[in-house]
Short mmCIF file of N, CA and C in Angstrom, two decimals:
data_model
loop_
_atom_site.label_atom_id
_atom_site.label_comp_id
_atom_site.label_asym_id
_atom_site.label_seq_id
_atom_site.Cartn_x
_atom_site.Cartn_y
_atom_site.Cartn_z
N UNK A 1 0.84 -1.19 0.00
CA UNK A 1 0.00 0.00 0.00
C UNK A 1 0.88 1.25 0.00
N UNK A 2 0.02 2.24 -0.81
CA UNK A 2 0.92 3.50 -0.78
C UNK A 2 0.90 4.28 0.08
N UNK A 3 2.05 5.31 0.70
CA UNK A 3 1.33 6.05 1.63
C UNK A 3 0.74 7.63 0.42
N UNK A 4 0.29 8.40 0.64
CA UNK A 4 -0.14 9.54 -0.27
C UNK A 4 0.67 10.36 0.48
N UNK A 5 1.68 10.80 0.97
CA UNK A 5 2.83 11.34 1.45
C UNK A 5 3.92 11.31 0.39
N UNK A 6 3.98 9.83 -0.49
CA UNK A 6 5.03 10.04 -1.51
C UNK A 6 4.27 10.81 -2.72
N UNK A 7 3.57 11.16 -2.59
CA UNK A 7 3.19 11.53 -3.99
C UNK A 7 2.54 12.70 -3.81
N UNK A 8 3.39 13.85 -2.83
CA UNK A 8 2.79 15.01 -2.16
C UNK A 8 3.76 16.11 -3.10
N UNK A 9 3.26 17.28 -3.57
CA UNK A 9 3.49 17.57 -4.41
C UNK A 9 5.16 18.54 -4.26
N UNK A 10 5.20 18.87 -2.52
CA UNK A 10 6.46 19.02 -2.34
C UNK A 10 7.78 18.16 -2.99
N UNK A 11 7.22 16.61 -2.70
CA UNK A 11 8.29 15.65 -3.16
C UNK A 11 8.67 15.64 -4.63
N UNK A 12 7.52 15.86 -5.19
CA UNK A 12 7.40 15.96 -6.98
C UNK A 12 8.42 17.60 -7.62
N UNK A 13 8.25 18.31 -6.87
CA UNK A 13 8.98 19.89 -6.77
C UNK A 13 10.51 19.54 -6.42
N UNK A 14 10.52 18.76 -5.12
CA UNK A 14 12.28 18.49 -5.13
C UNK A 14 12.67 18.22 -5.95
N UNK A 15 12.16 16.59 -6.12
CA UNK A 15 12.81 15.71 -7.48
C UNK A 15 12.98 16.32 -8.68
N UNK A 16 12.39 17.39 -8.97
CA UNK A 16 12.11 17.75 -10.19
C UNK A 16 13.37 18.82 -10.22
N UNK A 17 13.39 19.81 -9.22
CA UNK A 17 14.70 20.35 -8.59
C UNK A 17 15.80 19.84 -9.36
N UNK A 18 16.25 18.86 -8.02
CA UNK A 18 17.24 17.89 -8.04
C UNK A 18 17.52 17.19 -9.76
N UNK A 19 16.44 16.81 -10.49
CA UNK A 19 16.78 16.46 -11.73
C UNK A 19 17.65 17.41 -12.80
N UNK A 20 17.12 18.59 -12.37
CA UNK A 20 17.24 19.91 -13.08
C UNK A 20 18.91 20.29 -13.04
N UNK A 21 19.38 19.61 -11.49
CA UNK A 21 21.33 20.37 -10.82
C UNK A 21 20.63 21.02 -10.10
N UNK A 22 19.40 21.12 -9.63
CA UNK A 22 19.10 22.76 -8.96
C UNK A 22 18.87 22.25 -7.42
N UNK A 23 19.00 22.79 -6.28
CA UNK A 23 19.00 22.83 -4.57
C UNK A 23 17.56 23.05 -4.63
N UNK A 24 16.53 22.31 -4.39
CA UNK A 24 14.96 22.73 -4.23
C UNK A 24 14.85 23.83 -3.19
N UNK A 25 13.60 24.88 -3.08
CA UNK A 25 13.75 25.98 -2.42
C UNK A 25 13.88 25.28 -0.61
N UNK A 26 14.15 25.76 0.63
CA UNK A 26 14.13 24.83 1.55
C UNK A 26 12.83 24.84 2.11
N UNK A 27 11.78 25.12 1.85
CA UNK A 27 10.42 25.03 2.42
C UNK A 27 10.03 23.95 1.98
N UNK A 28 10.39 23.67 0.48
CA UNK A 28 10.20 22.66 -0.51
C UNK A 28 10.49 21.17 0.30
N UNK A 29 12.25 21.73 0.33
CA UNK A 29 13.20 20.63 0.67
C UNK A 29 12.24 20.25 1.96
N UNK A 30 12.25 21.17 2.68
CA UNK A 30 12.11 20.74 4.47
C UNK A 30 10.79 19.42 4.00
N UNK A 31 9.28 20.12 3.42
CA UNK A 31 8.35 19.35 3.30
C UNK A 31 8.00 18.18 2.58
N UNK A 32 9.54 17.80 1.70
CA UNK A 32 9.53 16.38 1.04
C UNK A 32 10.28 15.81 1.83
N UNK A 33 11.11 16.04 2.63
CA UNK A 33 11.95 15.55 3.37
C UNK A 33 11.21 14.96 4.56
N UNK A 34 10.32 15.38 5.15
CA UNK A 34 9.44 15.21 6.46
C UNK A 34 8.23 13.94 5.92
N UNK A 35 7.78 14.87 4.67
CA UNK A 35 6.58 13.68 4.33
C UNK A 35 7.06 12.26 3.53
N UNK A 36 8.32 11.88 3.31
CA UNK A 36 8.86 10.78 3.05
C UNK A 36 9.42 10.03 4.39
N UNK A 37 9.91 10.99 5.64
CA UNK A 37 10.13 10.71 6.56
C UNK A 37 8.86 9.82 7.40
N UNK A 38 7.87 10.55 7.04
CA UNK A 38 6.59 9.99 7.72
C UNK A 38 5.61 9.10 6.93
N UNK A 39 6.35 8.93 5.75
CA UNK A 39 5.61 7.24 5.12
C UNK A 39 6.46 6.58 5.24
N UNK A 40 7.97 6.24 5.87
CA UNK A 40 8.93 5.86 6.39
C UNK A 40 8.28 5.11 8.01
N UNK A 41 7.86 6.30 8.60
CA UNK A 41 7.24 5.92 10.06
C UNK A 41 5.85 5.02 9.68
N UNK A 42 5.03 5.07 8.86
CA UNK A 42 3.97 4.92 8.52
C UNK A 42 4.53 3.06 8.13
N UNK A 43 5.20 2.86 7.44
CA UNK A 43 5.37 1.57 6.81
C UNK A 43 6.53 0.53 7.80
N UNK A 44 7.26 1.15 8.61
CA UNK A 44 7.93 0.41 9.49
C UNK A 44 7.90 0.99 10.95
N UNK A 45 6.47 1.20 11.29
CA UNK A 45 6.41 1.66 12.92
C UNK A 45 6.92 0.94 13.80
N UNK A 46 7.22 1.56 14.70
CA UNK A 46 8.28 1.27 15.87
C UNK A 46 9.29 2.76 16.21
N UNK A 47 10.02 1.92 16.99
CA UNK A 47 11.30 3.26 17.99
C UNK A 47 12.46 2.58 18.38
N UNK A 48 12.92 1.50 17.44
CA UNK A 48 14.48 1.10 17.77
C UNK A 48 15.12 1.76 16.96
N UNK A 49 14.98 2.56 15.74
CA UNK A 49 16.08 3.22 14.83
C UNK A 49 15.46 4.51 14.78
N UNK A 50 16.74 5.54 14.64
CA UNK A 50 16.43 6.54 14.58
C UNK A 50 16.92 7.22 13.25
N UNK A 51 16.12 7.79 12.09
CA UNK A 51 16.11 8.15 10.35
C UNK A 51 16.89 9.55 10.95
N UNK A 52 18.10 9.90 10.85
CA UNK A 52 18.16 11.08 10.64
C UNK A 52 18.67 12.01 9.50
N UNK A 53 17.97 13.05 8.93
CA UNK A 53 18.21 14.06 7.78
C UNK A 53 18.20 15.15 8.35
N UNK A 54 19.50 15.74 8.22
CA UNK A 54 19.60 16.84 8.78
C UNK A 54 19.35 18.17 7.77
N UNK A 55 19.12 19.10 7.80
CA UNK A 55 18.31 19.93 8.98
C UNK A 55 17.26 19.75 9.12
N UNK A 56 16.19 18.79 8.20
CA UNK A 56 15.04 18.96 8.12
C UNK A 56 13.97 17.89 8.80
N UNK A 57 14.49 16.85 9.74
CA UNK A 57 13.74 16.53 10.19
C UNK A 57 14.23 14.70 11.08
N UNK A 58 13.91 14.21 11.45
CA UNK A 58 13.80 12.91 12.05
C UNK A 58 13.05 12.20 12.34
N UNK A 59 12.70 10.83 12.42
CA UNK A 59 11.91 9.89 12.90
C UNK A 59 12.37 9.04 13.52
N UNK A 60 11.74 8.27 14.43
CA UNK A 60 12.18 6.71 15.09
C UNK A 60 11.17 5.91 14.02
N UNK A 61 11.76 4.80 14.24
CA UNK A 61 10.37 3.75 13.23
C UNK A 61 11.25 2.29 13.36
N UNK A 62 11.03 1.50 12.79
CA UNK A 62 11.07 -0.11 12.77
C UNK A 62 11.06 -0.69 13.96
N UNK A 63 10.31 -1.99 14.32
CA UNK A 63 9.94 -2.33 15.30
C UNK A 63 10.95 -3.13 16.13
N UNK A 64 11.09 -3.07 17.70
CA UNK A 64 11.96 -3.82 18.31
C UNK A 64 12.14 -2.87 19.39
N UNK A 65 13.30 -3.19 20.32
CA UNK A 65 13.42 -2.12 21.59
C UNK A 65 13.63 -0.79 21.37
N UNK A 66 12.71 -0.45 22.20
CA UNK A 66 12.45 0.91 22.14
C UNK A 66 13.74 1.88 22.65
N UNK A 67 14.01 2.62 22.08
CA UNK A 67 15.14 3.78 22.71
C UNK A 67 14.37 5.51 23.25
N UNK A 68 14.54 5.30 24.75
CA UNK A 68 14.50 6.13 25.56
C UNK A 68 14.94 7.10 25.94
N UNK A 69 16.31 7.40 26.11
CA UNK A 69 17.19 8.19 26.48
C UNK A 69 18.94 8.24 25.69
N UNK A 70 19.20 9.46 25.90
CA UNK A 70 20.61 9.56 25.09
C UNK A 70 21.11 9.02 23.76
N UNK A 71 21.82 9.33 23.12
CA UNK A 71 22.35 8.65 21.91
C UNK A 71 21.57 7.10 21.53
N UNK A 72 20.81 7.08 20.28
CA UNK A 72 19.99 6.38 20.50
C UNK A 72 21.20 4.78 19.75
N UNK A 73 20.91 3.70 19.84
CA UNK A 73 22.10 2.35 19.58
C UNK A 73 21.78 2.13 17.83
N UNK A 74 20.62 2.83 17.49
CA UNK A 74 20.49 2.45 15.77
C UNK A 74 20.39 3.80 15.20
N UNK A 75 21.15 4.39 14.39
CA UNK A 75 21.15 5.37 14.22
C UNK A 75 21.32 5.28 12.36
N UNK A 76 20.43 6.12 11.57
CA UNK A 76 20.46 6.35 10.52
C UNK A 76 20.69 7.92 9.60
N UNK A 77 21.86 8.27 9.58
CA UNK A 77 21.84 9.60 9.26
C UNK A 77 22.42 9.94 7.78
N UNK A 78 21.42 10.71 7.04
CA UNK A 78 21.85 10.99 5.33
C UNK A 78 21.47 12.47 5.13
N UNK A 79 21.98 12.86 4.18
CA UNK A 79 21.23 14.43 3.36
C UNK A 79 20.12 14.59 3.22
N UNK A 80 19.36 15.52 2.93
CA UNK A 80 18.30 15.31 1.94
C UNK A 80 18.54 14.81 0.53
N UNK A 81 19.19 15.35 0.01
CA UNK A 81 19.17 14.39 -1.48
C UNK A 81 19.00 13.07 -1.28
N UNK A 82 20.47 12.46 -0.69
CA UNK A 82 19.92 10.93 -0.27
C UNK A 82 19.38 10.61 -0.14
N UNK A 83 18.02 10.71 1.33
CA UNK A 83 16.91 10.26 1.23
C UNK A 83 15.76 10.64 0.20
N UNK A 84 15.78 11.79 -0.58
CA UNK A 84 14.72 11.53 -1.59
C UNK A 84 15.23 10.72 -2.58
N UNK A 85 16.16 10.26 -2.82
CA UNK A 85 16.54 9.59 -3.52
C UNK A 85 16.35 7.82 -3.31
N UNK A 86 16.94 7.72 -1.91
CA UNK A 86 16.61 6.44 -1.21
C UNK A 86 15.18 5.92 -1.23
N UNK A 87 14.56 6.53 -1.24
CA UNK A 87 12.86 7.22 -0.60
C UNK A 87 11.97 6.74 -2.03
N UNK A 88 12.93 7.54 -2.94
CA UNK A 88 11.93 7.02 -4.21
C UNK A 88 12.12 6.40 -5.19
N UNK A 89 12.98 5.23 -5.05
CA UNK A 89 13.80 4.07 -5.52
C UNK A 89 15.10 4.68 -6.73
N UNK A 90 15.47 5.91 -6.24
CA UNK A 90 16.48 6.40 -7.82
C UNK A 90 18.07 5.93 -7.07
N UNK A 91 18.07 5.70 -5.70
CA UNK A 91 19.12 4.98 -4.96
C UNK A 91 18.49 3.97 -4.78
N UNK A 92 20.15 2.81 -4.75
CA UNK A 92 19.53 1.99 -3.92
C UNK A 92 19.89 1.55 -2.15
N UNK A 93 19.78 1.15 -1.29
CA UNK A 93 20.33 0.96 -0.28
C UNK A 93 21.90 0.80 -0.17
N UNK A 94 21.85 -0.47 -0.72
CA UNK A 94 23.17 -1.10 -1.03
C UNK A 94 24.34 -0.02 -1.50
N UNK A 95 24.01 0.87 -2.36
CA UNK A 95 24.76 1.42 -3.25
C UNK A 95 24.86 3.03 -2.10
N UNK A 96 24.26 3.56 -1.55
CA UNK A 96 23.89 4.40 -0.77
C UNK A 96 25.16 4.16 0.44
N UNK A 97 25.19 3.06 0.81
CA UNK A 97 26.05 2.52 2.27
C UNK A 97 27.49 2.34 1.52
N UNK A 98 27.38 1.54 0.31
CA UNK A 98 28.43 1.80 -0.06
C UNK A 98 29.40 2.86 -0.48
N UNK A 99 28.55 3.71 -1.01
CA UNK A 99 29.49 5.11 -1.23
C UNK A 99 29.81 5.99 -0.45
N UNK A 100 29.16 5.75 0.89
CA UNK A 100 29.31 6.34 1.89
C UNK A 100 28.22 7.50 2.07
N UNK A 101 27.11 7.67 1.41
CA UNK A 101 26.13 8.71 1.46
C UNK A 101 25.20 8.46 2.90
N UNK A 102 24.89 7.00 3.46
CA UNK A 102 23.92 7.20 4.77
C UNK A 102 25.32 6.59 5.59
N UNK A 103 25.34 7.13 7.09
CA UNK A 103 25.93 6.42 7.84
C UNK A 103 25.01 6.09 8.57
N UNK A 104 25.40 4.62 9.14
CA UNK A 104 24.71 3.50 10.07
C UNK A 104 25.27 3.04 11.02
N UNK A 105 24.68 2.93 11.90
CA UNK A 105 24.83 2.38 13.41
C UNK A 105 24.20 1.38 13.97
N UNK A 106 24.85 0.75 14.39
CA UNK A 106 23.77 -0.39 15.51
C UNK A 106 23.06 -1.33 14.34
N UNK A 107 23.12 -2.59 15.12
CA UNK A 107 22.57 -3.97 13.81
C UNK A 107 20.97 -3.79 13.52
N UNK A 108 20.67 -2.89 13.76
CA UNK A 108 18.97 -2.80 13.86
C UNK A 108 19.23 -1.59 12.23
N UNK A 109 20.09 -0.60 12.12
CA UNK A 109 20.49 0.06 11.07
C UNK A 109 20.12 -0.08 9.72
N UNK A 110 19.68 -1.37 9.48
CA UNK A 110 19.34 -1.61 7.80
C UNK A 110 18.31 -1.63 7.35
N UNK A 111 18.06 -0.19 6.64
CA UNK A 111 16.37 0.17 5.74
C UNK A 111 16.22 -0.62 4.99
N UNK A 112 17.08 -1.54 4.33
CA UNK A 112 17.03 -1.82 2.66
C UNK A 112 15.71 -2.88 2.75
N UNK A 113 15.04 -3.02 3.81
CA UNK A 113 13.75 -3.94 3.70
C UNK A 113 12.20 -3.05 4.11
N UNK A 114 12.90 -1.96 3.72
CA UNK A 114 11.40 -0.38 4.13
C UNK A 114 11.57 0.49 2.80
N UNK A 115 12.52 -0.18 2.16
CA UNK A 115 13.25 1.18 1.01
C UNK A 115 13.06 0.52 -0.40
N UNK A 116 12.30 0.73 -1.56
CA UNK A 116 11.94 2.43 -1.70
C UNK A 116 10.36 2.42 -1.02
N UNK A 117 9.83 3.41 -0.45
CA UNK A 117 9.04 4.08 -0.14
C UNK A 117 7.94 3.93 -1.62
#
């Protein structure tokens, strides 16, 4: 099932951006970035990993022990490009970790079974 978050017209404005060479405006960026973030939460709920894209936003999501306090043990942190990219199958996981574009933490760390969006 889809979430209607990927197909929100912010995300369609980045990509389209991004296809172009061009930096989407950041209101743009911030709101494709968040609403891919949250069909992300939507399709692997839970609070053992934590998605982070900086500046524009974060989630916990995939299921298993919950993280409470301090530095969380699964940690997922990329650009925005990356994740719209990750997000809407034009990366792939594999290829993403390999080039060094998301860094990962903790064995709970691997989207590549939530990804693409």
């Amino acid at each position: 099932m889809s979430s209607p978050h990927i197909k929100s017209t912010a995300v369609a404005a980045a990509l389209t951006a991004l296809d172009e060479g061009r930096t989407p405006d950041r209101p743009v960026y911030r709101e494709a970035v968040r609403a891919l973030l949250t069909a992300l939460a939507e399709r692997a709920p839970g609070r053992s990993v934590e998605v982070r894209v900086p500046p524009y936003g974060a989630v916990q999501c995939v299921p298993g022990p919950r993280h409470t306090r301090g530095t969380p043990p699964n940690v997922v942190e990329m650009d925005p490009g990356t994740w719209l990219a990750l997000a809407t199958g034009r990366l792939s996981w594999a290829d993403a970790v390999t080039d060094g574009r998301v860094r990962v933490s903790g064995n709970r760390a691997d989207l590549s079974g939530h990804l693409p969006l």
